Short mmCIF file of C-alpha atoms and ligand atoms in Angstrom, two decimals:
data_model
loop_
_atom_site.label_atom_id
_atom_site.label_comp_id
_atom_site.label_asym_id
_atom_site.label_seq_id
_atom_site.Cartn_x
_atom_site.Cartn_y
_atom_site.Cartn_z
CA MET A 1 -34.99 -4.46 -9.60
CA THR A 2 -31.58 -3.66 -7.78
CA ALA A 3 -30.14 -0.55 -8.13
CA LYS A 4 -27.09 -0.14 -10.56
CA PRO A 5 -23.69 0.57 -9.16
CA LYS A 6 -22.58 3.81 -8.40
CA VAL A 7 -19.50 5.11 -10.15
CA ILE A 8 -17.81 8.20 -10.27
CA LEU A 9 -15.39 9.30 -13.26
CA THR A 10 -12.53 11.57 -11.77
CA ARG A 11 -12.17 13.54 -15.31
CA LYS A 12 -13.88 14.15 -18.41
CA TRP A 13 -14.05 10.82 -20.83
CA PRO A 14 -14.99 10.64 -24.44
CA ALA A 15 -18.87 11.21 -24.74
CA LYS A 16 -19.48 7.97 -26.45
CA VAL A 17 -18.09 5.96 -23.40
CA GLU A 18 -19.58 8.14 -20.85
CA ALA A 19 -23.07 7.38 -22.53
CA VAL A 20 -22.08 3.66 -21.95
CA MET A 21 -21.04 4.49 -18.42
CA GLN A 22 -24.45 6.00 -17.77
CA GLU A 23 -26.38 3.32 -19.33
CA ARG A 24 -24.72 0.42 -17.40
CA PHE A 25 -23.90 2.32 -13.78
CA ASP A 26 -25.57 5.03 -12.05
CA THR A 27 -22.37 7.30 -12.97
CA GLN A 28 -21.48 10.87 -12.00
CA LEU A 29 -19.49 12.70 -14.79
CA ASN A 30 -16.87 15.35 -14.24
CA THR A 31 -18.36 17.30 -17.13
CA ALA A 32 -15.96 20.45 -16.03
CA ASP A 33 -13.02 17.86 -16.35
CA ARG A 34 -11.59 19.67 -13.18
CA ALA A 35 -8.85 17.39 -11.21
CA MET A 36 -10.55 16.39 -7.98
CA SER A 37 -8.31 17.11 -4.80
CA PRO A 38 -7.25 14.36 -2.59
CA GLY A 39 -10.20 15.54 0.06
CA GLU A 40 -12.38 15.08 -2.77
CA LEU A 41 -11.32 11.54 -3.94
CA ARG A 42 -11.43 10.16 -0.48
CA ALA A 43 -14.86 11.24 -0.02
CA ALA A 44 -15.59 9.74 -3.53
CA LEU A 45 -14.50 6.42 -2.09
CA ASN A 46 -17.21 6.73 0.71
CA LEU A 47 -19.97 7.78 -1.73
CA TYR A 48 -19.48 5.33 -4.96
CA ASP A 49 -19.05 1.78 -5.57
CA ALA A 50 -16.26 2.23 -8.13
CA VAL A 51 -13.61 5.43 -8.61
CA CYS A 52 -12.11 5.59 -12.15
CA PRO A 53 -8.93 7.65 -11.80
CA THR A 54 -6.53 8.64 -14.49
CA VAL A 55 -2.96 9.33 -14.42
CA THR A 56 -3.49 12.79 -12.85
CA ASP A 57 -5.15 11.34 -9.44
CA LYS A 58 -2.34 10.53 -6.91
CA MET A 59 -4.17 7.68 -4.93
CA GLY A 60 -1.82 7.12 -1.95
CA ALA A 61 -2.43 5.24 1.21
CA ASP A 62 -3.66 8.44 2.51
CA VAL A 63 -6.65 8.76 -0.04
CA LEU A 64 -6.95 4.92 0.17
CA GLU A 65 -7.45 4.12 3.85
CA HIS A 66 -10.85 2.92 4.99
CA PRO A 67 -12.94 3.33 2.23
CA ALA A 68 -16.43 3.56 3.58
CA ARG A 69 -17.99 2.26 0.26
CA ALA A 70 -15.70 1.80 -2.97
CA LYS A 71 -14.75 -2.02 -4.06
CA ILE A 72 -13.15 -0.91 -7.34
CA LEU A 73 -10.84 1.37 -8.58
CA GLY A 74 -11.09 1.11 -12.65
CA ASN A 75 -8.03 3.00 -13.58
CA PHE A 76 -8.61 4.83 -16.90
CA GLY A 77 -4.85 4.01 -18.37
CA VAL A 78 -2.46 0.94 -18.27
CA GLY A 79 0.13 2.38 -16.27
CA PHE A 80 -1.20 2.45 -12.53
CA ASN A 81 2.10 3.67 -10.41
CA HIS A 82 -0.09 6.75 -9.08
CA ILE A 83 -2.30 3.97 -7.38
CA ASP A 84 -0.73 2.36 -4.37
CA THR A 85 -1.57 -1.16 -4.96
CA GLU A 86 -0.44 -2.36 -1.38
CA ALA A 87 -3.19 0.45 0.15
CA ALA A 88 -5.61 -0.68 -2.22
CA ARG A 89 -5.15 -4.03 -1.19
CA ALA A 90 -5.40 -3.46 2.46
CA ALA A 91 -8.26 -1.58 1.96
CA GLY A 92 -10.19 -4.28 0.00
CA LEU A 93 -10.23 -2.26 -3.54
CA ALA A 94 -9.80 -4.27 -6.49
CA VAL A 95 -7.73 -2.57 -9.08
CA THR A 96 -7.84 -2.64 -12.66
CA ASN A 97 -5.99 -1.01 -15.71
CA THR A 98 -6.14 -0.76 -19.36
CA PRO A 99 -3.57 -2.84 -21.40
CA GLY A 100 -3.39 -3.70 -25.18
CA VAL A 101 -5.63 -1.19 -26.44
CA LEU A 102 -3.16 1.70 -26.11
CA THR A 103 -0.16 0.01 -27.61
CA ASP A 104 0.10 1.15 -30.97
CA ALA A 105 -1.28 4.64 -29.99
CA THR A 106 1.90 4.95 -27.44
CA ALA A 107 4.54 3.46 -29.83
CA ASP A 108 3.50 6.09 -32.40
CA ILE A 109 3.99 8.79 -30.03
CA ALA A 110 7.75 7.50 -28.97
CA LEU A 111 8.48 7.06 -32.96
CA THR A 112 7.20 10.43 -33.43
CA VAL A 113 9.61 11.91 -30.87
CA LEU A 114 12.16 9.83 -32.15
CA LEU A 115 11.92 11.16 -35.73
CA ASN A 116 11.61 14.69 -34.31
CA VAL A 117 14.52 15.06 -32.17
CA MET A 118 16.66 12.92 -34.85
CA ARG A 119 15.55 14.69 -37.73
CA ARG A 120 15.24 18.27 -35.90
CA THR A 121 11.81 18.97 -37.29
CA TRP A 122 10.60 20.77 -34.36
CA GLU A 123 13.67 22.95 -34.67
CA GLY A 124 12.71 23.42 -38.46
CA GLU A 125 8.86 24.15 -37.88
CA THR A 126 9.92 26.91 -35.13
CA MET A 127 12.10 28.63 -37.70
CA LEU A 128 9.53 28.45 -40.16
CA ARG A 129 6.73 30.07 -37.85
CA ALA A 130 9.11 32.46 -36.65
CA GLY A 131 9.46 33.80 -40.27
CA ASP A 132 13.44 33.16 -40.00
CA TRP A 133 13.65 30.71 -43.30
CA THR A 134 15.66 32.36 -45.59
CA GLY A 135 15.62 29.24 -48.30
CA TRP A 136 17.06 25.85 -48.62
CA ARG A 137 20.82 25.32 -47.74
CA PRO A 138 22.83 22.34 -47.95
CA THR A 139 24.36 22.64 -44.39
CA GLN A 140 20.79 23.57 -42.65
CA LEU A 141 19.42 21.59 -39.69
CA MET A 142 21.53 18.43 -40.60
CA GLY A 143 19.75 15.83 -38.35
CA ARG A 144 20.91 12.21 -38.16
CA SER A 145 19.55 9.21 -40.27
CA PRO A 146 17.94 6.16 -37.78
CA GLN A 147 18.94 4.12 -40.51
CA GLY A 148 21.26 1.32 -39.29
CA LYS A 149 21.51 2.69 -35.89
CA VAL A 150 20.95 1.06 -32.81
CA LEU A 151 17.93 1.12 -30.98
CA GLY A 152 18.14 -0.02 -27.13
CA ILE A 153 14.81 -0.63 -25.43
CA ILE A 154 14.33 -0.59 -21.87
CA GLY A 155 11.08 -2.94 -21.11
CA MET A 156 10.00 -5.13 -23.62
CA GLY A 157 6.28 -5.43 -23.05
CA ARG A 158 3.49 -4.81 -25.61
CA ILE A 159 4.67 -1.17 -26.13
CA GLY A 160 8.41 -1.71 -26.71
CA LYS A 161 7.44 -4.40 -29.17
CA ALA A 162 5.70 -2.43 -30.91
CA MET A 163 8.06 0.38 -31.10
CA ALA A 164 10.88 -2.27 -31.77
CA LYS A 165 8.61 -3.29 -34.92
CA ARG A 166 8.26 0.00 -35.96
CA CYS A 167 11.94 0.88 -36.14
CA HIS A 168 13.06 -2.42 -37.16
CA HIS A 169 10.54 -2.86 -40.28
CA ALA A 170 10.25 1.22 -41.11
CA LEU A 171 13.56 2.75 -40.14
CA ASP A 172 16.04 -0.36 -40.55
CA MET A 173 17.22 -0.07 -37.15
CA GLU A 174 19.17 -2.94 -35.25
CA ILE A 175 17.37 -3.71 -32.03
CA VAL A 176 18.86 -4.41 -28.66
CA PHE A 177 16.82 -4.50 -25.36
CA TYR A 178 16.81 -4.94 -21.45
CA ASP A 179 13.74 -6.60 -19.80
CA ALA A 180 13.90 -8.02 -16.18
CA PHE A 181 12.32 -10.94 -17.66
CA PRO A 182 13.54 -13.52 -20.87
CA VAL A 183 11.66 -12.43 -23.39
CA ASN A 184 11.38 -15.37 -26.13
CA ASP A 185 9.50 -13.38 -28.84
CA PRO A 186 10.52 -9.91 -29.04
CA GLY A 187 8.45 -9.87 -32.50
CA VAL A 188 11.41 -8.57 -34.79
CA PRO A 189 15.25 -9.98 -34.83
CA ALA A 190 16.42 -8.29 -31.14
CA THR A 191 18.93 -8.97 -28.74
CA GLN A 192 18.27 -9.26 -25.47
CA LEU A 193 21.33 -7.59 -23.24
CA GLY A 194 21.76 -8.50 -19.55
CA THR A 195 21.78 -5.13 -18.20
CA VAL A 196 20.24 -1.76 -18.30
CA ASP A 197 23.81 -0.37 -18.45
CA GLU A 198 24.95 -2.28 -21.49
CA VAL A 199 21.64 -1.00 -23.51
CA LEU A 200 22.68 2.44 -22.71
CA ALA A 201 26.21 2.00 -23.66
CA ALA A 202 25.29 0.14 -27.25
CA ALA A 203 22.24 2.40 -28.23
CA ASP A 204 22.30 5.18 -30.66
CA VAL A 205 18.74 5.79 -29.35
CA VAL A 206 17.19 4.71 -25.86
CA SER A 207 13.52 4.41 -25.76
CA LEU A 208 11.79 3.75 -22.28
CA HIS A 209 8.77 1.43 -22.03
CA CYS A 210 9.16 -0.01 -18.80
CA PRO A 211 6.48 1.01 -16.08
CA GLY A 212 7.01 3.94 -13.64
CA GLY A 213 7.23 4.15 -9.76
CA GLY A 214 9.14 1.93 -7.48
CA GLU A 215 12.52 0.41 -8.27
CA ASN A 216 12.47 2.02 -11.58
CA ILE A 217 12.31 5.61 -10.30
CA HIS A 218 15.54 7.24 -11.55
CA LEU A 219 16.53 3.92 -13.46
CA ILE A 220 18.25 6.67 -15.53
CA ASN A 221 20.15 8.77 -13.55
CA GLY A 222 23.46 10.87 -14.14
CA ALA A 223 25.47 8.05 -13.95
CA ARG A 224 23.62 5.97 -16.03
CA LEU A 225 23.22 8.92 -18.66
CA ALA A 226 27.00 8.94 -18.77
CA ARG A 227 27.07 5.44 -20.21
CA MET A 228 25.25 6.63 -22.91
CA LYS A 229 27.31 7.51 -26.23
CA PRO A 230 27.47 11.81 -26.81
CA SER A 231 25.90 10.84 -30.28
CA ALA A 232 22.97 9.34 -28.67
CA PHE A 233 19.25 10.27 -28.08
CA ILE A 234 16.60 9.10 -25.30
CA VAL A 235 13.07 8.70 -25.85
CA ASN A 236 10.54 8.75 -22.87
CA SER A 237 6.96 7.57 -23.74
CA ALA A 238 6.55 5.59 -20.22
CA ARG A 239 6.52 7.64 -17.14
CA GLY A 240 8.61 10.72 -16.28
CA ASP A 241 9.96 9.50 -12.76
CA ILE A 242 12.04 6.92 -15.04
CA ILE A 243 14.31 9.68 -15.72
CA ASP A 244 16.02 12.05 -13.26
CA GLU A 245 14.97 15.05 -14.85
CA ALA A 246 17.55 17.34 -13.34
CA ALA A 247 20.13 14.68 -14.44
CA LEU A 248 19.15 14.74 -17.97
CA VAL A 249 19.54 18.63 -18.25
CA THR A 250 23.07 18.54 -16.77
CA ALA A 251 23.72 15.74 -19.16
CA LEU A 252 22.22 18.02 -22.26
CA GLN A 253 24.04 20.63 -21.02
CA ALA A 254 27.27 19.16 -21.01
CA GLY A 255 26.88 17.67 -24.24
CA GLN A 256 27.13 14.07 -22.92
CA ILE A 257 24.00 13.12 -25.04
CA ALA A 258 22.54 14.48 -28.31
CA GLY A 259 18.88 15.04 -27.36
CA ALA A 260 16.03 13.76 -25.66
CA GLY A 261 12.48 13.27 -27.02
CA LEU A 262 9.69 13.50 -23.85
CA ASP A 263 6.08 12.63 -23.84
CA VAL A 264 6.16 12.22 -20.28
CA PHE A 265 7.67 14.59 -17.13
CA GLU A 266 8.78 13.84 -13.61
CA ARG A 267 6.47 16.22 -11.83
CA GLU A 268 4.14 16.46 -14.75
CA PRO A 269 2.40 19.05 -15.55
CA ALA A 270 5.08 20.90 -14.38
CA ILE A 271 8.37 20.60 -16.63
CA THR A 272 11.96 21.61 -15.75
CA GLU A 273 12.31 24.98 -16.94
CA ALA A 274 15.84 24.28 -18.85
CA LEU A 275 14.43 21.82 -20.98
CA LYS A 276 11.96 24.42 -22.67
CA GLY A 277 14.97 26.39 -23.90
CA MET A 278 16.71 23.43 -25.22
CA ALA A 279 16.66 23.25 -28.99
CA ASN A 280 17.67 19.53 -29.22
CA VAL A 281 14.84 18.38 -26.89
CA CYS A 282 11.29 17.43 -28.09
CA LEU A 283 8.51 18.04 -25.29
CA LEU A 284 4.75 16.92 -25.73
CA PRO A 285 2.08 16.76 -23.38
CA HIS A 286 1.73 13.21 -22.07
CA LEU A 287 -0.06 12.19 -25.55
CA GLY A 288 0.63 8.44 -26.09
CA SER A 289 -2.91 7.55 -25.92
CA ALA A 290 -4.49 10.42 -26.97
CA THR A 291 -6.41 9.59 -30.25
CA THR A 292 -10.18 9.20 -30.51
CA GLU A 293 -10.08 5.56 -31.29
CA THR A 294 -7.44 4.71 -28.24
CA ARG A 295 -9.40 6.93 -25.88
CA GLU A 296 -12.86 5.39 -26.58
CA ALA A 297 -11.14 1.87 -26.25
CA MET A 298 -9.55 2.66 -23.12
CA GLY A 299 -12.66 3.77 -21.76
CA MET A 300 -14.59 0.82 -22.88
CA THR A 301 -11.70 -1.22 -21.58
CA VAL A 302 -13.29 -0.28 -17.84
CA VAL A 303 -16.34 -0.40 -18.81
CA GLU A 304 -15.66 -4.41 -19.14
CA ASN A 305 -13.80 -4.28 -16.27
CA LEU A 306 -16.48 -2.95 -14.14
CA THR A 307 -19.27 -5.12 -15.53
CA ALA A 308 -17.49 -8.03 -14.76
CA PHE A 309 -16.73 -7.05 -11.38
CA PHE A 310 -20.10 -5.99 -10.41
CA ALA A 311 -21.56 -9.33 -11.60
CA GLY A 312 -19.34 -11.23 -9.21
CA GLU A 313 -16.58 -12.10 -11.86
CA GLU A 314 -12.76 -11.69 -11.99
CA PRO A 315 -12.51 -8.43 -14.20
CA PRO A 316 -10.33 -9.35 -17.03
CA ASN A 317 -7.88 -6.60 -16.14
CA ARG A 318 -7.26 -6.84 -12.47
CA VAL A 319 -3.75 -5.67 -11.47
CA ALA A 320 -4.55 -5.85 -7.44
C1 DGY G 1 -1.38 5.33 -19.56
O1 DGY G 1 -2.48 4.65 -20.06
O2 DGY G 1 -0.61 4.92 -18.69
C2 DGY G 1 -1.02 6.55 -20.01
O3 DGY G 1 -0.02 6.94 -19.67
C3 DGY G 1 -2.35 7.21 -19.65
O4 DGY G 1 -2.01 7.18 -18.34
#
């Protein structure tokens, strides 16, 4: 009998999936859920056939060069901008991700922060918990109605389309979007505009659904924020580095935009201090895919990718 491939999970995974990983592979778990250092990640690439990183593992060229043993990175997540795919290719490493299974969960969180900032629900809850609610008043915490407003989506992939569906059907919003490629079927009535700037100028809410890293770093900078309406909100459930966080703070402080709903941050888990003091900002700790069902499905997608790879087949979700 040939030995099972040796696999390491860099963080703790849902117990159900860890059990399957252990059945299929000779799997090293991370029961303490402690983030591995770059040195530990480098060492793992010399000791294991597969390393399964997450968004918190920065896999740059310094970590990836000359792995003595690993042949594949089975990323636990759809976004993979934390992995230098060029360096992975050069090091002979395949890279896979987990698309499809977290689409709804992530769109749900985008919708959650959209409603939260537009309807000021977090402000209301904070007031209530602080014991400051003295009773209903006609002018108390008046937010903005999404109905009839324009949602501008940047990046009309799976999650962008799921957000468009929610906002069209549940909130009666009009949808415009930018995508670098022609999108023939956005799923709901929606107008593709030619540039990011056109979307920013037209939208009452801008929702980001493009990948992070590369040319999308600071796609939303000070100049672009200045193109938005002063009454508009921005929602980010994609990657923190898409927005220049310092420029966002400046725009919010200057009243250039009305508010922001953020599930991701430029320097996670650090958050620009000024954001924490702003009432018109909703902040969540990268919860996009955080449901039991979704995280289990993400883990099972990694299992399928590794199983195919070690059987000598093309993994279904190979990205490099
Ligand atoms: C994803 O899958 O990209 C989530 O943001 C977690 O990494």
